[in-house]
PDB file of C-alpha atoms and ligand atoms in Angstrom:
ATOM      1  CA  MET A   1      -9.944 -29.111  -7.061  1.00  0.00           C
ATOM      2  CA  SER A   2     -10.077 -25.915  -5.070  1.00  0.00           C
ATOM      3  CA  PHE A   3      -8.777 -24.800  -1.714  1.00  0.00           C
ATOM      4  CA  GLN A   4     -11.493 -23.274   0.422  1.00  0.00           C
ATOM      5  CA  LYS A   5      -9.420 -21.316   2.960  1.00  0.00           C
ATOM      6  CA  GLN A   6      -9.324 -17.593   2.384  1.00  0.00           C
ATOM      7  CA  LEU A   7      -5.754 -16.720   1.486  1.00  0.00           C
ATOM      8  CA  THR A   8      -3.600 -13.791   2.538  1.00  0.00           C
ATOM      9  CA  ILE A   9      -2.090 -11.954  -0.414  1.00  0.00           C
ATOM     10  CA  ALA A  10       0.774  -9.513   0.155  1.00  0.00           C
ATOM     11  CA  ILE A  11       1.740  -7.052  -2.562  1.00  0.00           C
ATOM     12  CA  ASP A  12       4.866  -4.959  -2.099  1.00  0.00           C
ATOM     13  CA  GLY A  13       6.890  -2.737  -4.363  1.00  0.00           C
ATOM     14  CA  TYR A  14       8.129   0.719  -5.253  1.00  0.00           C
ATOM     15  CA  SER A  15       6.105   3.930  -5.344  1.00  0.00           C
ATOM     16  CA  SER A  16       3.519   4.353  -8.071  1.00  0.00           C
ATOM     17  CA  CYS A  17       3.965   0.988  -9.723  1.00  0.00           C
ATOM     18  CA  GLY A  18       0.277   0.133  -9.680  1.00  0.00           C
ATOM     19  CA  LYS A  19       0.197  -2.029  -6.549  1.00  0.00           C
ATOM     20  CA  SER A  20      -3.085  -0.604  -5.308  1.00  0.00           C
ATOM     21  CA  THR A  21      -4.751  -0.925  -8.718  1.00  0.00           C
ATOM     22  CA  LEU A  22      -3.683  -4.551  -8.894  1.00  0.00           C
ATOM     23  CA  ALA A  23      -4.601  -5.298  -5.276  1.00  0.00           C
ATOM     24  CA  LYS A  24      -8.043  -3.741  -5.713  1.00  0.00           C
ATOM     25  CA  ALA A  25      -8.741  -5.707  -8.913  1.00  0.00           C
ATOM     26  CA  MET A  26      -7.583  -8.967  -7.305  1.00  0.00           C
ATOM     27  CA  ALA A  27      -9.744  -8.386  -4.231  1.00  0.00           C
ATOM     28  CA  ASN A  28     -12.686  -7.711  -6.523  1.00  0.00           C
ATOM     29  CA  GLU A  29     -12.186 -10.936  -8.489  1.00  0.00           C
ATOM     30  CA  LEU A  30     -11.633 -13.058  -5.396  1.00  0.00           C
ATOM     31  CA  ASN A  31     -14.234 -11.336  -3.246  1.00  0.00           C
ATOM     32  CA  TYR A  32     -11.544 -10.514  -0.697  1.00  0.00           C
ATOM     33  CA  THR A  33     -10.970  -7.372   1.360  1.00  0.00           C
ATOM     34  CA  PHE A  34      -8.551  -4.841  -0.117  1.00  0.00           C
ATOM     35  CA  VAL A  35      -6.359  -2.725   2.160  1.00  0.00           C
ATOM     36  CA  ASP A  36      -4.086   0.059   0.931  1.00  0.00           C
ATOM     37  CA  SER A  37      -1.598   0.258   3.809  1.00  0.00           C
ATOM     38  CA  GLY A  38       0.051   3.304   2.226  1.00  0.00           C
ATOM     39  CA  ALA A  39      -3.193   5.226   2.757  1.00  0.00           C
ATOM     40  CA  MET A  40      -2.754   4.678   6.496  1.00  0.00           C
ATOM     41  CA  TYR A  41       0.787   6.144   6.471  1.00  0.00           C
ATOM     42  CA  ARG A  42      -0.563   9.018   4.397  1.00  0.00           C
ATOM     43  CA  GLY A  43      -3.320   9.515   6.991  1.00  0.00           C
ATOM     44  CA  VAL A  44      -0.781   9.835   9.802  1.00  0.00           C
ATOM     45  CA  ALA A  45       1.306  12.222   7.673  1.00  0.00           C
ATOM     46  CA  LEU A  46      -1.763  14.396   7.036  1.00  0.00           C
ATOM     47  CA  TYR A  47      -2.565  14.486  10.760  1.00  0.00           C
ATOM     48  CA  CYS A  48       1.038  15.558  11.491  1.00  0.00           C
ATOM     49  CA  LEU A  49       0.916  18.328   8.876  1.00  0.00           C
ATOM     50  CA  ARG A  50      -2.375  19.633  10.205  1.00  0.00           C
ATOM     51  CA  ASN A  51      -1.155  19.656  13.784  1.00  0.00           C
ATOM     52  CA  GLY A  52       2.226  21.301  13.200  1.00  0.00           C
ATOM     53  CA  LEU A  53       4.145  18.128  14.029  1.00  0.00           C
ATOM     54  CA  ILE A  54       6.454  18.510  11.020  1.00  0.00           C
ATOM     55  CA  VAL A  55       8.552  21.658  11.059  1.00  0.00           C
ATOM     56  CA  ASN A  56      10.755  22.517   8.055  1.00  0.00           C
ATOM     57  CA  ALA A  57      10.180  18.998   6.742  1.00  0.00           C
ATOM     58  CA  ILE A  58      11.487  17.495  10.008  1.00  0.00           C
ATOM     59  CA  PRO A  59       9.050  15.356  12.040  1.00  0.00           C
ATOM     60  CA  ASN A  60       8.905  16.133  15.757  1.00  0.00           C
ATOM     61  CA  VAL A  61       9.304  12.514  16.833  1.00  0.00           C
ATOM     62  CA  SER A  62       8.403  12.771  20.520  1.00  0.00           C
ATOM     63  CA  GLU A  63       5.341  14.964  19.851  1.00  0.00           C
ATOM     64  CA  ILE A  64       4.176  12.557  17.148  1.00  0.00           C
ATOM     65  CA  GLU A  65       4.471   9.690  19.623  1.00  0.00           C
ATOM     66  CA  ASN A  66       2.340  11.636  22.123  1.00  0.00           C
ATOM     67  CA  HIS A  67      -0.323  12.230  19.476  1.00  0.00           C
ATOM     68  CA  LEU A  68      -0.522   8.650  18.158  1.00  0.00           C
ATOM     69  CA  PRO A  69      -3.327   7.563  20.540  1.00  0.00           C
ATOM     70  CA  ASN A  70      -5.432  10.443  19.114  1.00  0.00           C
ATOM     71  CA  ILE A  71      -5.140   9.177  15.552  1.00  0.00           C
ATOM     72  CA  GLN A  72      -7.950   6.884  14.517  1.00  0.00           C
ATOM     73  CA  LEU A  73      -7.874   5.428  11.021  1.00  0.00           C
ATOM     74  CA  ASP A  74     -10.724   3.516   9.400  1.00  0.00           C
ATOM     75  CA  PHE A  75     -11.670   2.481   5.910  1.00  0.00           C
ATOM     76  CA  TYR A  76     -15.098   3.217   4.493  1.00  0.00           C
ATOM     77  CA  TYR A  77     -16.207   1.392   1.340  1.00  0.00           C
ATOM     78  CA  ASN A  78     -17.838   3.971  -0.915  1.00  0.00           C
ATOM     79  CA  PRO A  79     -20.267   2.046  -3.152  1.00  0.00           C
ATOM     80  CA  GLU A  80     -20.366   4.935  -5.661  1.00  0.00           C
ATOM     81  CA  THR A  81     -16.618   5.191  -6.277  1.00  0.00           C
ATOM     82  CA  ARG A  82     -16.089   1.518  -5.342  1.00  0.00           C
ATOM     83  CA  ILE A  83     -13.057   2.665  -3.379  1.00  0.00           C
ATOM     84  CA  GLN A  84     -12.053   2.008   0.228  1.00  0.00           C
ATOM     85  CA  GLU A  85     -11.740   5.594   1.408  1.00  0.00           C
ATOM     86  CA  LEU A  86      -9.656   6.589   4.403  1.00  0.00           C
ATOM     87  CA  LEU A  87     -11.297   8.160   7.434  1.00  0.00           C
ATOM     88  CA  LEU A  88      -9.044  10.119   9.775  1.00  0.00           C
ATOM     89  CA  ASN A  89     -10.842  10.580  13.094  1.00  0.00           C
ATOM     90  CA  ASN A  90     -14.139   9.998  11.232  1.00  0.00           C
ATOM     91  CA  GLU A  91     -13.393  12.579   8.535  1.00  0.00           C
ATOM     92  CA  ASN A  92     -13.122  11.358   4.944  1.00  0.00           C
ATOM     93  CA  VAL A  93      -9.614  12.406   3.835  1.00  0.00           C
ATOM     94  CA  GLU A  94      -9.286  10.220   0.739  1.00  0.00           C
ATOM     95  CA  GLN A  95      -8.622  13.231  -1.548  1.00  0.00           C
ATOM     96  CA  GLU A  96      -6.343  15.106   0.816  1.00  0.00           C
ATOM     97  CA  ILE A  97      -3.968  12.212   1.501  1.00  0.00           C
ATOM     98  CA  ARG A  98      -3.141  12.007  -2.234  1.00  0.00           C
ATOM     99  CA  THR A  99      -1.789  15.563  -2.566  1.00  0.00           C
ATOM    100  CA  PRO A 100       1.887  16.359  -3.294  1.00  0.00           C
ATOM    101  CA  GLU A 101       2.097  18.018   0.170  1.00  0.00           C
ATOM    102  CA  VAL A 102       1.389  14.694   1.851  1.00  0.00           C
ATOM    103  CA  ALA A 103       3.544  12.770  -0.646  1.00  0.00           C
ATOM    104  CA  ALA A 104       6.441  15.084   0.244  1.00  0.00           C
ATOM    105  CA  VAL A 105       6.480  14.050   3.922  1.00  0.00           C
ATOM    106  CA  VAL A 106       4.872  10.613   4.148  1.00  0.00           C
ATOM    107  CA  SER A 107       8.050   8.587   3.747  1.00  0.00           C
ATOM    108  CA  GLN A 108       9.737  10.484   6.603  1.00  0.00           C
ATOM    109  CA  ILE A 109       6.768   9.681   8.801  1.00  0.00           C
ATOM    110  CA  ALA A 110       6.919   6.040   7.687  1.00  0.00           C
ATOM    111  CA  THR A 111      10.492   5.739   8.990  1.00  0.00           C
ATOM    112  CA  LEU A 112       9.298   6.242  12.600  1.00  0.00           C
ATOM    113  CA  ARG A 113       9.194   3.079  14.663  1.00  0.00           C
ATOM    114  CA  SER A 114       6.266   4.169  16.839  1.00  0.00           C
ATOM    115  CA  VAL A 115       4.149   4.906  13.766  1.00  0.00           C
ATOM    116  CA  ARG A 116       5.004   1.550  12.183  1.00  0.00           C
ATOM    117  CA  VAL A 117       4.258  -0.393  15.362  1.00  0.00           C
ATOM    118  CA  LYS A 118       0.791   1.169  15.582  1.00  0.00           C
ATOM    119  CA  LEU A 119      -0.082   0.688  11.906  1.00  0.00           C
ATOM    120  CA  VAL A 120       1.325  -2.839  11.593  1.00  0.00           C
ATOM    121  CA  GLU A 121      -0.754  -3.908  14.592  1.00  0.00           C
ATOM    122  CA  GLU A 122      -3.901  -2.461  12.991  1.00  0.00           C
ATOM    123  CA  GLN A 123      -3.094  -4.063   9.628  1.00  0.00           C
ATOM    124  CA  GLN A 124      -2.543  -7.475  11.222  1.00  0.00           C
ATOM    125  CA  LYS A 125      -5.860  -7.186  13.008  1.00  0.00           C
ATOM    126  CA  ILE A 126      -7.722  -6.324   9.780  1.00  0.00           C
ATOM    127  CA  GLY A 127      -6.169  -9.362   8.076  1.00  0.00           C
ATOM    128  CA  GLU A 128      -6.280 -11.875  10.914  1.00  0.00           C
ATOM    129  CA  ASN A 129      -8.857 -14.123   9.220  1.00  0.00           C
ATOM    130  CA  GLY A 130      -7.326 -14.105   5.731  1.00  0.00           C
ATOM    131  CA  GLY A 131      -9.342 -13.285   2.619  1.00  0.00           C
ATOM    132  CA  ILE A 132      -7.294 -10.137   2.230  1.00  0.00           C
ATOM    133  CA  VAL A 133      -5.165  -8.410  -0.383  1.00  0.00           C
ATOM    134  CA  MET A 134      -2.948  -5.767   1.205  1.00  0.00           C
ATOM    135  CA  ASP A 135      -0.408  -3.634  -0.604  1.00  0.00           C
ATOM    136  CA  GLY A 136       2.511  -1.632   0.767  1.00  0.00           C
ATOM    137  CA  ARG A 137       6.221  -1.932   1.403  1.00  0.00           C
ATOM    138  CA  ASP A 138       6.542  -4.402   4.295  1.00  0.00           C
ATOM    139  CA  ILE A 139       3.470  -6.568   3.859  1.00  0.00           C
ATOM    140  CA  GLY A 140       5.254  -9.778   2.851  1.00  0.00           C
ATOM    141  CA  SER A 141       8.238  -9.147   5.131  1.00  0.00           C
ATOM    142  CA  VAL A 142       6.703  -7.831   8.373  1.00  0.00           C
ATOM    143  CA  VAL A 143       2.904  -7.557   8.390  1.00  0.00           C
ATOM    144  CA  PHE A 144       2.114 -11.016   6.960  1.00  0.00           C
ATOM    145  CA  PRO A 145       5.383 -12.967   6.707  1.00  0.00           C
ATOM    146  CA  ASP A 146       3.317 -16.176   6.336  1.00  0.00           C
ATOM    147  CA  ALA A 147       1.142 -14.847   3.492  1.00  0.00           C
ATOM    148  CA  GLU A 148       0.381 -17.656   1.037  1.00  0.00           C
ATOM    149  CA  VAL A 149       0.942 -15.396  -1.984  1.00  0.00           C
ATOM    150  CA  LYS A 150       3.539 -12.624  -2.112  1.00  0.00           C
ATOM    151  CA  LEU A 151       3.995 -10.420  -5.138  1.00  0.00           C
ATOM    152  CA  PHE A 152       6.762  -7.878  -5.592  1.00  0.00           C
ATOM    153  CA  VAL A 153       5.625  -5.368  -8.191  1.00  0.00           C
ATOM    154  CA  THR A 154       8.024  -3.194 -10.083  1.00  0.00           C
ATOM    155  CA  ALA A 155       8.159  -0.990 -13.195  1.00  0.00           C
ATOM    156  CA  ASN A 156      10.550   1.333 -14.941  1.00  0.00           C
ATOM    157  CA  PRO A 157      10.785   4.733 -13.094  1.00  0.00           C
ATOM    158  CA  ASP A 158       9.714   6.795 -16.137  1.00  0.00           C
ATOM    159  CA  VAL A 159       6.646   4.623 -16.647  1.00  0.00           C
ATOM    160  CA  ARG A 160       5.788   4.937 -12.940  1.00  0.00           C
ATOM    161  CA  ALA A 161       6.277   8.707 -12.909  1.00  0.00           C
ATOM    162  CA  MET A 162       4.119   9.130 -16.011  1.00  0.00           C
ATOM    163  CA  ARG A 163       1.311   7.026 -14.510  1.00  0.00           C
ATOM    164  CA  ARG A 164       1.355   9.036 -11.264  1.00  0.00           C
ATOM    165  CA  PHE A 165       1.628  12.367 -13.121  1.00  0.00           C
ATOM    166  CA  LYS A 166      -1.449  11.487 -15.219  1.00  0.00           C
ATOM    167  CA  GLU A 167      -3.362  10.364 -12.135  1.00  0.00           C
ATOM    168  CA  LEU A 168      -2.620  13.662 -10.341  1.00  0.00           C
ATOM    169  CA  SER A 169      -3.430  15.746 -13.435  1.00  0.00           C
ATOM    170  CA  GLU A 170      -6.766  13.961 -13.850  1.00  0.00           C
ATOM    171  CA  LYS A 171      -7.596  14.925 -10.276  1.00  0.00           C
ATOM    172  CA  GLY A 172      -6.823  18.565 -11.091  1.00  0.00           C
ATOM    173  CA  ILE A 173      -3.658  18.596  -8.956  1.00  0.00           C
ATOM    174  CA  ILE A 174      -1.053  20.901 -10.488  1.00  0.00           C
ATOM    175  CA  THR A 175       2.440  19.452 -10.616  1.00  0.00           C
ATOM    176  CA  THR A 176       5.077  18.580 -13.205  1.00  0.00           C
ATOM    177  CA  PHE A 177       6.355  15.256 -14.521  1.00  0.00           C
ATOM    178  CA  GLU A 178       9.842  16.112 -13.164  1.00  0.00           C
ATOM    179  CA  ASP A 179       8.563  16.889  -9.642  1.00  0.00           C
ATOM    180  CA  THR A 180       6.446  13.746  -9.633  1.00  0.00           C
ATOM    181  CA  LYS A 181       9.407  11.616 -10.683  1.00  0.00           C
ATOM    182  CA  ARG A 182      11.706  13.288  -8.143  1.00  0.00           C
ATOM    183  CA  ASN A 183       9.212  12.586  -5.349  1.00  0.00           C
ATOM    184  CA  LEU A 184       8.806   8.932  -6.195  1.00  0.00           C
ATOM    185  CA  LEU A 185      12.557   8.333  -6.499  1.00  0.00           C
ATOM    186  CA  GLU A 186      13.108  10.106  -3.176  1.00  0.00           C
ATOM    187  CA  ARG A 187      10.463   7.941  -1.510  1.00  0.00           C
ATOM    188  CA  ASP A 188      11.965   4.770  -3.042  1.00  0.00           C
ATOM    189  CA  GLU A 189      15.335   5.772  -1.607  1.00  0.00           C
ATOM    190  CA  ILE A 190      13.950   6.423   1.894  1.00  0.00           C
ATOM    191  CA  ASP A 191      11.730   3.310   1.818  1.00  0.00           C
ATOM    192  CA  SER A 192      14.580   1.024   0.720  1.00  0.00           C
ATOM    193  CA  ASN A 193      17.206   2.346   3.119  1.00  0.00           C
ATOM    194  CA  ARG A 194      15.339   3.053   6.353  1.00  0.00           C
ATOM    195  CA  ILE A 195      16.214   1.053   9.467  1.00  0.00           C
ATOM    196  CA  GLU A 196      12.638   0.088  10.370  1.00  0.00           C
ATOM    197  CA  SER A 197      11.137  -2.489   7.986  1.00  0.00           C
ATOM    198  CA  PRO A 198      12.752  -1.328   4.747  1.00  0.00           C
ATOM    199  CA  LEU A 199      11.223  -2.252   1.426  1.00  0.00           C
ATOM    200  CA  VAL A 200      12.759  -5.611   0.507  1.00  0.00           C
ATOM    201  CA  GLN A 201      11.929  -8.328  -1.952  1.00  0.00           C
ATOM    202  CA  THR A 202      11.504 -11.446   0.179  1.00  0.00           C
ATOM    203  CA  ALA A 203      12.945 -14.722  -1.125  1.00  0.00           C
ATOM    204  CA  ASP A 204       9.469 -16.230  -1.535  1.00  0.00           C
ATOM    205  CA  ALA A 205       7.993 -13.279  -3.471  1.00  0.00           C
ATOM    206  CA  ILE A 206       7.096 -13.510  -7.151  1.00  0.00           C
ATOM    207  CA  VAL A 207       8.424 -10.528  -9.110  1.00  0.00           C
ATOM    208  CA  LEU A 208       5.975  -8.861 -11.462  1.00  0.00           C
ATOM    209  CA  ASP A 209       7.441  -6.160 -13.702  1.00  0.00           C
ATOM    210  CA  ASN A 210       4.444  -4.423 -15.233  1.00  0.00           C
ATOM    211  CA  SER A 211       6.287  -1.777 -17.322  1.00  0.00           C
ATOM    212  CA  GLN A 212       4.967  -3.365 -20.522  1.00  0.00           C
ATOM    213  CA  LEU A 213       1.741  -4.868 -19.188  1.00  0.00           C
ATOM    214  CA  THR A 214      -1.819  -3.610 -19.294  1.00  0.00           C
ATOM    215  CA  GLN A 215      -3.823  -3.654 -16.056  1.00  0.00           C
ATOM    216  CA  GLU A 216      -5.766  -6.652 -17.345  1.00  0.00           C
ATOM    217  CA  GLU A 217      -2.599  -8.558 -18.231  1.00  0.00           C
ATOM    218  CA  GLN A 218      -1.031  -8.006 -14.828  1.00  0.00           C
ATOM    219  CA  LEU A 219      -4.291  -9.016 -13.147  1.00  0.00           C
ATOM    220  CA  GLN A 220      -4.406 -12.285 -15.102  1.00  0.00           C
ATOM    221  CA  ILE A 221      -0.780 -13.090 -14.218  1.00  0.00           C
ATOM    222  CA  ALA A 222      -1.424 -12.384 -10.523  1.00  0.00           C
ATOM    223  CA  LEU A 223      -4.602 -14.492 -10.505  1.00  0.00           C
ATOM    224  CA  PHE A 224      -2.722 -17.337 -12.171  1.00  0.00           C
ATOM    225  CA  HIS A 225      -0.281 -17.343  -9.221  1.00  0.00           C
ATOM    226  CA  VAL A 226      -3.154 -17.311  -6.725  1.00  0.00           C
ATOM    227  CA  GLN A 227      -4.804 -20.270  -8.489  1.00  0.00           C
ATOM    228  CA  SER A 228      -1.523 -22.208  -8.570  1.00  0.00           C
ATOM    229  CA  LYS A 229      -1.087 -21.647  -4.856  1.00  0.00           C
ATOM    230  CA  SER A 230      -4.679 -22.698  -4.138  1.00  0.00           C
ATOM    231  CA  ARG A 231      -4.153 -25.909  -6.135  1.00  0.00           C
ATOM    232  CA  GLU A 232      -0.881 -26.627  -4.337  1.00  0.00           C
ATOM    233  CA  LEU A 233      -2.552 -26.151  -0.937  1.00  0.00           C
ATOM    234  CA  ALA A 234      -5.521 -28.306  -1.945  1.00  0.00           C
ATOM    235  CA  GLU A 235      -3.172 -31.128  -3.002  1.00  0.00           C
ATOM    236  CA  LYS A 236      -1.297 -30.890   0.287  1.00  0.00           C
ATOM    237  CA  GLN A 237      -4.583 -31.055   2.149  1.00  0.00           C
ATOM    238  CA  LEU A 238      -5.506 -34.269   0.279  1.00  0.00           C
ATOM    239  CA  ASP A 239      -2.143 -35.834   1.121  1.00  0.00           C
ATOM    240  CA  CYS A 240      -2.716 -35.286   4.847  1.00  0.00           C
TER     241      CYS A 240
HETATM  242  O1  LIG B 301       0.907   5.087  -3.972  1.00  0.00           O
HETATM  243  P1  LIG B 301       2.381   4.987  -3.709  1.00  0.00           P
HETATM  244  O2  LIG B 301       2.930   3.655  -4.114  1.00  0.00           O
HETATM  245  O3  LIG B 301       3.151   6.107  -4.284  1.00  0.00           O
HETATM  246  O4  LIG B 301       2.589   5.118  -2.134  1.00  0.00           O
HETATM  247  P2  LIG B 301       1.670   4.592  -0.985  1.00  0.00           P
HETATM  248  O5  LIG B 301       1.453   3.106  -1.111  1.00  0.00           O
HETATM  249  O6  LIG B 301       0.466   5.447  -0.896  1.00  0.00           O
HETATM  250  O7  LIG B 301       2.575   4.801   0.316  1.00  0.00           O
HETATM  251  C1  LIG B 301       2.982   6.086   0.729  1.00  0.00           C
HETATM  252  C2  LIG B 301       4.256   5.952   1.534  1.00  0.00           C
HETATM  253  O8  LIG B 301       3.960   5.260   2.761  1.00  0.00           O
HETATM  254  C3  LIG B 301       5.389   5.144   0.892  1.00  0.00           C
HETATM  255  O9  LIG B 301       6.232   5.933   0.063  1.00  0.00           O
HETATM  256  C4  LIG B 301       6.140   4.607   2.097  1.00  0.00           C
HETATM  257  O10 LIG B 301       7.063   5.560   2.571  1.00  0.00           O
HETATM  258  C5  LIG B 301       5.044   4.447   3.155  1.00  0.00           C
HETATM  259  N1  LIG B 301       4.584   3.059   3.321  1.00  0.00           N
HETATM  260  C6  LIG B 301       5.305   2.224   4.145  1.00  0.00           C
HETATM  261  O11 LIG B 301       6.338   2.608   4.665  1.00  0.00           O
HETATM  262  N2  LIG B 301       4.853   0.968   4.412  1.00  0.00           N
HETATM  263  C7  LIG B 301       3.740   0.517   3.840  1.00  0.00           C
HETATM  264  N3  LIG B 301       3.316  -0.716   4.143  1.00  0.00           N
HETATM  265  C8  LIG B 301       2.997   1.330   2.972  1.00  0.00           C
HETATM  266  C9  LIG B 301       3.462   2.605   2.700  1.00  0.00           C
END
C-alpha cells in the first residue's frame, strides 16, 4: 500500500550536522526537490558583505531592509555537480557563500525579522505543492509547521567540527579545526537564542543523532520514517 501524495519533509538541526547531505540524498531517492534554506541566508549575508551593509560585524538593519527588494535568490540545478547552486541576482555564488567570511556573519543576518519574512515567504512558495525536502533551522516550526515528516538532526560538536573542517580543507579554504568549531558553536548559540524563529526541536520531530552513523545508515533510517508515514497516511485514506 502506498500513499501517492507528495510529502513535505522538514529537516532541522545544529550547524554542520549533515542536514543538507541527508536532505539531498533523501530528495534523490524520493525524486523530490531539495532546498538548502541556509544557502539563502548565506546569499543575503554575502550581498550585505559586498555592499558594506555590515560594519565591524554589526549589520546595518535599516539599510539592509532598504536593500531587500534588490536581492533575488534562485536555485540552479547543476547536472555536472548534481548540486542545487545558489544564484544571487543571477550570479552563481555557490562557492562564495561557503567561505568562513560568510559563515562569520550569516547568523547575525538570520536574526533579522525582515530577512526572515522575505526568505520564509520564498521557501513556502517553493514548497507549496509538496514533494520537497528542505533543511534549515525553522523548517518544521515556522516554514512548514504541517510537514508530514520532521527530522531533528544532531551530532556531537567535535564530530560536526571535524566534518566541516574537512569539507573546507577539501575545497582549499584555509582555516583551523579550532576556528571551525568556534564558529559552529557561536552560530548554534545565536540560532538557538534569537527572538525570531529560534532553532527548536518541535514536539512532533523525530530526533536523529548521526554522530556514530554513516551517511548511508542515516539515509536508511530517515527513509524508514518516510515510509512509515506514507503507510500511516495511506491507511487513514482507506478508512475515510
Ligand atoms: O551548513 P550549516 O548547517 O553550517 O549552516 P547553513 O544551513 O548553511 O545555515 C547558515 C546559517 O543560516 C545558520 O547558522 C543560521 O544562522 C541561518 N539559518 C536560519 O536561521 N534558518 C534557516 N532555515 C537556515 C539557516
